[in-house]
Tab-separated table of C-alpha atoms and ligand atoms in Angstrom:
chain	number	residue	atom	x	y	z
A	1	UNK	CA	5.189	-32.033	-1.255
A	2	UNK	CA	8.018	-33.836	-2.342
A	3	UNK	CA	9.535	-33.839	-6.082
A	4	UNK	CA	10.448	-36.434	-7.692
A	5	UNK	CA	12.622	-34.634	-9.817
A	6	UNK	CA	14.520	-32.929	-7.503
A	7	UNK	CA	15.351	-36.599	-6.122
A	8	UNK	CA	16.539	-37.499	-8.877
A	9	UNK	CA	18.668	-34.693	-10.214
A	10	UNK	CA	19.783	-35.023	-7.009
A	11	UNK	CA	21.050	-38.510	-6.574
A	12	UNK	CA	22.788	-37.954	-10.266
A	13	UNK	CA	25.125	-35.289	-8.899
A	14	UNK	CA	25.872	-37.060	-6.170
A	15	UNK	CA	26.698	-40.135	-8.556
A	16	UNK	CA	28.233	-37.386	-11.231
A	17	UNK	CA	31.753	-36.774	-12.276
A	18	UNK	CA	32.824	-39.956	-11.552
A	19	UNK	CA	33.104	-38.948	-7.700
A	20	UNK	CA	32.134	-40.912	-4.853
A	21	UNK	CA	30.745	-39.953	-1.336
A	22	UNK	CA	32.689	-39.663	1.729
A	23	UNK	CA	31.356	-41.427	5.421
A	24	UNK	CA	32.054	-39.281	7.994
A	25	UNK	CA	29.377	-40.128	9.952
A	26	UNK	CA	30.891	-41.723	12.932
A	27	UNK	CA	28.832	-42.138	15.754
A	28	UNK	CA	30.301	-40.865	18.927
A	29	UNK	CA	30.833	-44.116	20.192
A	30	UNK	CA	32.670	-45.258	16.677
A	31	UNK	CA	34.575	-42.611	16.766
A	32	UNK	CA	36.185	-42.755	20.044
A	33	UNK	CA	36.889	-46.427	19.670
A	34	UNK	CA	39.165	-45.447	16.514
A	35	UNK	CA	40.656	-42.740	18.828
A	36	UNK	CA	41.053	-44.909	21.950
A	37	UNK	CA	43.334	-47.192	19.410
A	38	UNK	CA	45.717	-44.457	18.646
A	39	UNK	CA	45.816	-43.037	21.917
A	40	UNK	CA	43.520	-39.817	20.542
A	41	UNK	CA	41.336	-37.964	23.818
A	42	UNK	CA	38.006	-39.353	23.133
A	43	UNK	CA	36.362	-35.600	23.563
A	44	UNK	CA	34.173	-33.685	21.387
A	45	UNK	CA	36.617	-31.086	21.028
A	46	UNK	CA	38.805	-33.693	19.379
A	47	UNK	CA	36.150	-34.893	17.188
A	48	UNK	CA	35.509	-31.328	16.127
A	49	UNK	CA	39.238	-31.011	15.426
A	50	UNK	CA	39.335	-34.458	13.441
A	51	UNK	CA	36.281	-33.353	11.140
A	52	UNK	CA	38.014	-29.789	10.676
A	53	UNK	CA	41.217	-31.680	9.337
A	54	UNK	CA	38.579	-33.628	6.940
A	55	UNK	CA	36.905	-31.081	5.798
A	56	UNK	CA	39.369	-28.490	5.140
A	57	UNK	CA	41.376	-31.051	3.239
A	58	UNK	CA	42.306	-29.136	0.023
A	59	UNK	CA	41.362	-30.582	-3.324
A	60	UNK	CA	38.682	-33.075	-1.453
A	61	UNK	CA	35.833	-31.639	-3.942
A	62	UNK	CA	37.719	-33.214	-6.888
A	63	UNK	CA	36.527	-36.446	-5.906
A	64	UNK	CA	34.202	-36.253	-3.693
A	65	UNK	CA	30.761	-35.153	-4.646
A	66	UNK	CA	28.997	-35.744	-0.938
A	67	UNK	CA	29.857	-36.062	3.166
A	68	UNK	CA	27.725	-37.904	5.182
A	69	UNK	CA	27.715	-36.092	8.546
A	70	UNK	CA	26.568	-37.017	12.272
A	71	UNK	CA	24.386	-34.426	14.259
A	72	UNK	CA	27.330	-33.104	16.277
A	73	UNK	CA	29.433	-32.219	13.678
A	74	UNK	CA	26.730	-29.935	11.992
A	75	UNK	CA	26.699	-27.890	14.898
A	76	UNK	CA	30.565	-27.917	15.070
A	77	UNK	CA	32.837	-24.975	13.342
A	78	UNK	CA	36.922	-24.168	12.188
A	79	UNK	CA	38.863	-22.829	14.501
A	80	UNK	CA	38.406	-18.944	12.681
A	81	UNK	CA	34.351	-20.108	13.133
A	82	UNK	CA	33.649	-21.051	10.042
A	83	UNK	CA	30.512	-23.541	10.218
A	84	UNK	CA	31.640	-26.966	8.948
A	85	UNK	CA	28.338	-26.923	6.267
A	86	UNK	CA	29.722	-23.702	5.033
A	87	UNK	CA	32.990	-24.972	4.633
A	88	UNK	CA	31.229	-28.014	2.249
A	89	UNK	CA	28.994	-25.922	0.398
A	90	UNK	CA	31.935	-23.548	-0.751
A	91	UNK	CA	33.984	-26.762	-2.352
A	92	UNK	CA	29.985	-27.887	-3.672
A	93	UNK	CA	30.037	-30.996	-1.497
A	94	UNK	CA	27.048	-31.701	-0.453
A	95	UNK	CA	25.943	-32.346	2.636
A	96	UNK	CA	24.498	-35.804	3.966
A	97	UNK	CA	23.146	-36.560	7.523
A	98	UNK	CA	22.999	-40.451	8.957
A	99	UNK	CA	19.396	-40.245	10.332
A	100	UNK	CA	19.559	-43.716	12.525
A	101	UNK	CA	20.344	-44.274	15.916
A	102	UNK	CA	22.508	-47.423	16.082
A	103	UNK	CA	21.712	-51.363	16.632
A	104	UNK	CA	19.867	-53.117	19.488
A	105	UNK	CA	19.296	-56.368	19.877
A	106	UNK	CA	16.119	-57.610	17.571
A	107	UNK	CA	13.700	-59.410	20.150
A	108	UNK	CA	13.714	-63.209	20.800
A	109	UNK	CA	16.279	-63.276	17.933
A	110	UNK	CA	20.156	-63.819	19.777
A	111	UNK	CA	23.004	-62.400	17.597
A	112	UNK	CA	20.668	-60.450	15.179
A	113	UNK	CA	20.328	-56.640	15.364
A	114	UNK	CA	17.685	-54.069	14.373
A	115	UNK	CA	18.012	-50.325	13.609
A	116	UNK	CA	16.284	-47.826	15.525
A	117	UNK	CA	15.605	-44.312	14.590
A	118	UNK	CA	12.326	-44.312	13.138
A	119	UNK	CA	10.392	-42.385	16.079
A	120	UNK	CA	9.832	-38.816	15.457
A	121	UNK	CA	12.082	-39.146	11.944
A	122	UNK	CA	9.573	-36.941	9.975
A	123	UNK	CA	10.174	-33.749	12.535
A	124	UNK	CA	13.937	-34.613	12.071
A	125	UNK	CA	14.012	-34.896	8.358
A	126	UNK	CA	12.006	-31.299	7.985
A	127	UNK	CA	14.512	-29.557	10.642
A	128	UNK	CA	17.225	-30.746	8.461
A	129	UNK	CA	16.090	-29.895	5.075
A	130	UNK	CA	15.469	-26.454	6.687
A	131	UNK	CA	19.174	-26.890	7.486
A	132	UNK	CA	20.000	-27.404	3.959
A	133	UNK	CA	20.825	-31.082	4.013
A	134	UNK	CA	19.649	-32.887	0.896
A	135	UNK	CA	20.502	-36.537	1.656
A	136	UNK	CA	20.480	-38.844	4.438
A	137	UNK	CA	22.175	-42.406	5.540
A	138	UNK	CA	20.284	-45.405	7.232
A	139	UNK	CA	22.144	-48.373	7.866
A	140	UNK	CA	21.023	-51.972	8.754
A	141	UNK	CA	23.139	-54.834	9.903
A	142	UNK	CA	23.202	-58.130	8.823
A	143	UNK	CA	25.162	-61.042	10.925
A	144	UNK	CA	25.850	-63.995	9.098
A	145	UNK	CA	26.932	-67.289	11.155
A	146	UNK	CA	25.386	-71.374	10.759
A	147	UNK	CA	22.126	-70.314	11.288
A	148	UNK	CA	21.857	-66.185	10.676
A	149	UNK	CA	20.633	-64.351	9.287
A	150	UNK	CA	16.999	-65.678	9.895
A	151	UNK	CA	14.112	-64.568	7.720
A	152	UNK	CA	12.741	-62.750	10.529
A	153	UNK	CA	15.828	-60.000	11.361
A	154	UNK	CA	15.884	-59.741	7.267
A	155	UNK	CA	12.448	-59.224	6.930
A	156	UNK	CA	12.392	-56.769	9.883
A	157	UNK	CA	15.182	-54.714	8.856
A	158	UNK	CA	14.033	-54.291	4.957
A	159	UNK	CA	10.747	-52.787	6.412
A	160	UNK	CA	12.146	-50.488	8.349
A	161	UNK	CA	14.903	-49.414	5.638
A	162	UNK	CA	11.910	-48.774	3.347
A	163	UNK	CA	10.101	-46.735	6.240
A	164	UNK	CA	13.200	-44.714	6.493
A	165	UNK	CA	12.975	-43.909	3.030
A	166	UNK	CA	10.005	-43.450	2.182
A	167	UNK	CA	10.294	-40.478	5.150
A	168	UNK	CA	13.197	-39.085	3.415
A	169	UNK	CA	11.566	-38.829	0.457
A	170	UNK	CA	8.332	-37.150	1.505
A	171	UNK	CA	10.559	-34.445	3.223
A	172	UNK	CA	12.294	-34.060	-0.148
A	173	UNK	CA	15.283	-35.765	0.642
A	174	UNK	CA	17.486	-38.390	-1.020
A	175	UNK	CA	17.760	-41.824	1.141
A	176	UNK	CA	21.075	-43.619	0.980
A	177	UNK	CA	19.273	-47.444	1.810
A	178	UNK	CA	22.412	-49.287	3.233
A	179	UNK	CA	22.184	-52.916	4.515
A	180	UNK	CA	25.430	-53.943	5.286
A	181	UNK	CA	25.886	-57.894	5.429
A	182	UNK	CA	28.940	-57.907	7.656
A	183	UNK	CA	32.294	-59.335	6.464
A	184	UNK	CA	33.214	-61.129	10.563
A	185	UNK	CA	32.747	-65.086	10.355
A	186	UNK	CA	34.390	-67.489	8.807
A	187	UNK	CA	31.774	-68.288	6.062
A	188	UNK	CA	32.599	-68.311	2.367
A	189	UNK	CA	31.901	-66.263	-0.544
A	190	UNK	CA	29.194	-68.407	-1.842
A	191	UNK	CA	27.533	-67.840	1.225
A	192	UNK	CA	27.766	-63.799	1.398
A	193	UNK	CA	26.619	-64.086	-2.120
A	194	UNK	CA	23.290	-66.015	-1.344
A	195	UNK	CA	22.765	-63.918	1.965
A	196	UNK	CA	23.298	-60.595	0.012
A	197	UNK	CA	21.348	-61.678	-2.749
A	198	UNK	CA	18.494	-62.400	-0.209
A	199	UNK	CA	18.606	-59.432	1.594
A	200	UNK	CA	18.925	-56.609	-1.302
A	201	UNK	CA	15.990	-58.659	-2.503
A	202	UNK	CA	13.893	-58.513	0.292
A	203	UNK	CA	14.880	-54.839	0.928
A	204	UNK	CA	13.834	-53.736	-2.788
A	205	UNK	CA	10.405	-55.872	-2.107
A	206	UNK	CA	10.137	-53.475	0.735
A	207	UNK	CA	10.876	-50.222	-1.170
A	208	UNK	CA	8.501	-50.953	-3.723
A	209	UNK	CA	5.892	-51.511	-1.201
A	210	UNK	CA	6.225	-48.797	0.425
A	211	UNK	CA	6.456	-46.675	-3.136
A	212	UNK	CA	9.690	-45.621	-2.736
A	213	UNK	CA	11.054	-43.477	-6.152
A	214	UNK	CA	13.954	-45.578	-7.101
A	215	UNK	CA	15.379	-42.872	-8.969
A	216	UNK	CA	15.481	-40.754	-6.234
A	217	UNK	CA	17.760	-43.445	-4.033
A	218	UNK	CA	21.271	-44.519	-3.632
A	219	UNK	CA	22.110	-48.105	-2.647
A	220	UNK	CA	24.882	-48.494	-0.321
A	221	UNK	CA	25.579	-52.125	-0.169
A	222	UNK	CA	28.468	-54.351	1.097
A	223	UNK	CA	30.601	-56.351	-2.063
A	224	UNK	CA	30.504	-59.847	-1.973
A	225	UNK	CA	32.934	-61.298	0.184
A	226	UNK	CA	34.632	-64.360	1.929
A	227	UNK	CA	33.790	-63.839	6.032
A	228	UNK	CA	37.588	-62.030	7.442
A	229	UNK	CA	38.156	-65.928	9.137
A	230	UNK	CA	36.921	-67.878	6.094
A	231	UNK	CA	40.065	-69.909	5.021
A	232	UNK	CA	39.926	-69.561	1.836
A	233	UNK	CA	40.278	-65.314	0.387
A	234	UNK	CA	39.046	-65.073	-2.998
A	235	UNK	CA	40.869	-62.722	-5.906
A	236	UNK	CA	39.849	-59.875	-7.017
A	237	UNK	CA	38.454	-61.461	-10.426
A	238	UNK	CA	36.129	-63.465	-8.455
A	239	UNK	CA	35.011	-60.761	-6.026
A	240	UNK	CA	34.281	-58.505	-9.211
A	241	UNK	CA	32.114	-61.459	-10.901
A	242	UNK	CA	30.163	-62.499	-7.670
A	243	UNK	CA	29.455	-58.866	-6.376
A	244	UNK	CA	28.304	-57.616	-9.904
A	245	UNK	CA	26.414	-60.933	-10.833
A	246	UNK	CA	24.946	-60.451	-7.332
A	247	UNK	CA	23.557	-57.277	-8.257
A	248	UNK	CA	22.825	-57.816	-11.480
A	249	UNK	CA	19.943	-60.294	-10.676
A	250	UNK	CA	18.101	-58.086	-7.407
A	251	UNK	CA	19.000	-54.328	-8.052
A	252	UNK	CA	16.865	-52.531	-10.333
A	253	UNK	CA	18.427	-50.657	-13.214
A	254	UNK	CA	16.271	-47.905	-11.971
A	255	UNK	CA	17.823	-46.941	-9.149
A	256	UNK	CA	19.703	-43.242	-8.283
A	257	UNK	CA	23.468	-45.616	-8.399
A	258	UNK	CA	24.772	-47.937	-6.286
A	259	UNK	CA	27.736	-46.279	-3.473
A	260	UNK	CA	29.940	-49.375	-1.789
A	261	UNK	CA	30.947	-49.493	2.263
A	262	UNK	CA	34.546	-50.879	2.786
A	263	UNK	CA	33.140	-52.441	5.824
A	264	UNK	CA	36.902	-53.208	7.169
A	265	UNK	CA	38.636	-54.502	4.234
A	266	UNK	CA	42.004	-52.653	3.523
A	267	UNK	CA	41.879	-49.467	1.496
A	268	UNK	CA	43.728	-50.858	-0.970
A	269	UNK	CA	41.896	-54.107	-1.274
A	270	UNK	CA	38.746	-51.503	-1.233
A	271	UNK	CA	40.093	-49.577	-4.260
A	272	UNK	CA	41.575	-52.665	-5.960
A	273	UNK	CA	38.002	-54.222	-6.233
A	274	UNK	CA	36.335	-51.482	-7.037
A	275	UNK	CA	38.382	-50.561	-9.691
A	276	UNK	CA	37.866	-54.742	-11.304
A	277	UNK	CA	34.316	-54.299	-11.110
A	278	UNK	CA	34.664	-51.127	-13.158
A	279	UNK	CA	37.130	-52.570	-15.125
A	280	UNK	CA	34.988	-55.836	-16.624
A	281	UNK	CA	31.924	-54.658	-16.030
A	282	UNK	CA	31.378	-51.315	-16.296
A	283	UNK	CA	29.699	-51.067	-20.112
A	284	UNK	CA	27.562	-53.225	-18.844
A	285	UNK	CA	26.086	-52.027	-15.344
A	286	UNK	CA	22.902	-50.790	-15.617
A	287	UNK	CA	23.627	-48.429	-12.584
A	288	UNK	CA	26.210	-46.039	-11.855
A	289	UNK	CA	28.644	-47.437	-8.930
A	290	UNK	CA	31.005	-45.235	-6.692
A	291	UNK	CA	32.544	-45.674	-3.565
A	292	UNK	CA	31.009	-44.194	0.089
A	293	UNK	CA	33.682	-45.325	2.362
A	294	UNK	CA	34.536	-44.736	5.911
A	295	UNK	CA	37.665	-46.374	6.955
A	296	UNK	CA	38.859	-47.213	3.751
A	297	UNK	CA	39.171	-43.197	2.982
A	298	UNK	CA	39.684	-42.559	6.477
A	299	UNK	CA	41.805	-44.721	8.295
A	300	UNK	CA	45.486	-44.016	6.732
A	301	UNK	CA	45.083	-39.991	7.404
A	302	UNK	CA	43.809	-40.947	10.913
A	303	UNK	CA	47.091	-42.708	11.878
A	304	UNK	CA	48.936	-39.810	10.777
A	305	UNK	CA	46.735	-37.216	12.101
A	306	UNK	CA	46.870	-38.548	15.396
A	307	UNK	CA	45.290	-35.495	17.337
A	308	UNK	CA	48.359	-33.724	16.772
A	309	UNK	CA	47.654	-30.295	15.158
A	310	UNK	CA	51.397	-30.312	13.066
A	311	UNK	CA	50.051	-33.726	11.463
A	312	UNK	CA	47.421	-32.275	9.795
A	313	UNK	CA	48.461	-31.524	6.214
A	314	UNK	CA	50.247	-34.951	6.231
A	315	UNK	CA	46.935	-36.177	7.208
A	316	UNK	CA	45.035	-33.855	4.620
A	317	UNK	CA	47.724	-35.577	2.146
A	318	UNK	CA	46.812	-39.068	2.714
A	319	UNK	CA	43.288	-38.418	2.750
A	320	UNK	CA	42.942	-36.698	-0.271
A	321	UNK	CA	45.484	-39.710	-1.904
A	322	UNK	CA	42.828	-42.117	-0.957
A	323	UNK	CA	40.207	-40.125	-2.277
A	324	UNK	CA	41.743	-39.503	-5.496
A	325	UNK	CA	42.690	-43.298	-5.509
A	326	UNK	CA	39.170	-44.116	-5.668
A	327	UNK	CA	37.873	-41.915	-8.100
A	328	UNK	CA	40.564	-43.926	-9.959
A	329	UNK	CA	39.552	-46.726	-9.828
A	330	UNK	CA	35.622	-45.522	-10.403
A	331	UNK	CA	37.097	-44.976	-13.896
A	332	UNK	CA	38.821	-48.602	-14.212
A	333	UNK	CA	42.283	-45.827	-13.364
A	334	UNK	CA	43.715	-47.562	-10.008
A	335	UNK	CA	47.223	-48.192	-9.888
A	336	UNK	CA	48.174	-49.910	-6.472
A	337	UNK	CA	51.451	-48.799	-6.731
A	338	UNK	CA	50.823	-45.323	-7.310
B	1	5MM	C1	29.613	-49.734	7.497
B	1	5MM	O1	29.833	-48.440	7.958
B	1	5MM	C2	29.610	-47.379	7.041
B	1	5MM	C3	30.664	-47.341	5.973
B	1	5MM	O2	31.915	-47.284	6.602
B	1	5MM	P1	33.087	-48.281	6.159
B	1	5MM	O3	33.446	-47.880	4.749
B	1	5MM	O4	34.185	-47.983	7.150
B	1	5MM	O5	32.562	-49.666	6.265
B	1	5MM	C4	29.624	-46.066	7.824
B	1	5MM	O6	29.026	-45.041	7.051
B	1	5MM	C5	28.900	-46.214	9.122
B	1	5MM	O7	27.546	-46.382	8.874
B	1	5MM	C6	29.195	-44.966	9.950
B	1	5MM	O8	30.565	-44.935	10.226
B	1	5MM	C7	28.404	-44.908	11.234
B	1	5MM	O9	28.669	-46.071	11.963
B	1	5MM	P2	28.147	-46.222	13.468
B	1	5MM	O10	28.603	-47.605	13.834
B	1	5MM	O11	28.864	-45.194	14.275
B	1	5MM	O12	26.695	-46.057	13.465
């Protein structure tokens, strides 16, 4: 029997310390696109060698409080065979798994996407507490364009978010809830706004539903944004007002905290926003707010790394730089030029 307790002691320490959570939960398919690009084998024993150089990455704990994982890497070990989960737990990171399996096409809806995963989750969620994972990541994607998202795919998507949850939960598990409105298209800011205002609405309808213990969940939403095509690119001041006003109206104050994706803006436009929103806003956010990004942690020491085993401390370098650079700027700290 779950506790709710538990949840929500452990959500804190995974908001605590001003530390944010690292994505490293890649699906294969992800992954070896980002390889492909820098001419990395797309193999396992290169992805195994890519989360090694992650993991081992000295000083990572200091600001990063939890790793979301895919299945293969918790089977994966060091080269002295060291399991990668041991490897977390002695820095106290703790160890997240992303529970969904992918996108498909929703039905008699072109251009809109549902997540699957949901079949069999329970068995899944008990193996992997008995594994020793505490948290888990589901994520659904939102396409925005003239006429998307419709009510439908938004309606769909929220339900089955809150299904995922709720199974976390019941298997004593904290559910990272993250319905990513996608940055491609040329629409505006206004219009992300009003879309992501919809959805987190519709998605928190579907958590209180389905009696989902807010405390005991993390939010991992997109900020507001212009789409990457939309003409005009907003500053940071505006991105900070829209993203926190956004939240401010649909986002309980009860909630575990609230973890960003990057979702393919730069790392440094990443940090820099982060740190604004912190900045103006953070004495008055009813929720903590961290970072839990991917690329925008990622991508830098990947370009170094290269597959090339005499990259890796470089690579460890610029990892833990980005890391450290958004803890910064989870305490209003960031300094661009540092
Ligand atoms: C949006 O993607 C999530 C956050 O990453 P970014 O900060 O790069 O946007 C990320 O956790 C994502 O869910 C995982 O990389 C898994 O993605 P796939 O596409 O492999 O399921």
């Amino acid at each position: 029997m779950m506790n709710n307790q538990e949840l929500k002691h452990l959500a804190e320490r995974l908001m605590s310390n001003n530390k944010g959570i690292l994505a490293m939960d890649e699906s294969t398919g992800t992954c070896d696109k980002r390889f492909k690009a820098l001419g990395i084998p797309q193999t396992e024993e290169y992805r195994r060698k890519y989360r090694q150089m992650i993991v081992t990455t000295p000083q990572l704990e200091e600001s990063i409080s939890g790793a979301i994982l895919f299945d293969e890497t918790l089977h994966q070990q060091t080269d002295d065979g060291q399991s990668f989960l041991t490897i977390l737990k002695q820095k106290d990171i703790i160890a997240g798994i992303k529970v969904d399996q992918g996108t498909i096409p929703l039905s008699f809806f072109p251009g809109e996407t549902i997540t699957e995963g949901l079949d069999g989750l329970t068995n899944r969620m008990t193996n992997y507490y008995q594994m020793g994972l505490r948290f888990a990541k589901w994520r659904a994607v939102i396409h925005i364009d003239s006429a998307l998202p419709t009510k439908t795919c938004i309606a769909a998507n929220a339900y089955t978010l809150a299904r995922y949850a709720a199974i976390c939960q019941e298997a004593g598990i904290v559910p990272i809830v993250e319905p990513e409105v996608l940055m491609d298209g040329s629409h505006t800011m206004e219009r992300c706004a009003a879309v992501t205002q919809d959805v987190l609405k519709e998605v928190f309808n579907a958590l209180y539903e389905q009696k989902v213990f807010l405390e005991g969940m993390i939010l991992k939403p997109n900020m507001v944004l212009p789409g990457l095509a939309c003409p005009e690119q907003n500053d940071t001041e505006t991105i900070a007002y829209e993203t926190i006003s956004c939240f401010l109206k649909v986002v309980p104050a009860a909630i575990g905290g609230i973890a960003f994706l990057s979702g393919g803006q730069s790392p440094l436009l990443a940090s820099e926003r982060l740190n604004m929103m912190q900045l103006r806003y953070g004495s008055i956010m009813p929720w903590p707010l961290t970072f839990s990004f991917s690329r925008a942690i990622q991508q830098p020491a990947l370009e170094i790394w290269k597959g090339d085993d005499k990259n890796v401390a470089a690579a460890q370098e610029a990892l833990a730089h980005r890391a450290a650079g958004n803890r910064a700027a989870r305490l209003a700290e960031y300094n661009p030029a540092s």
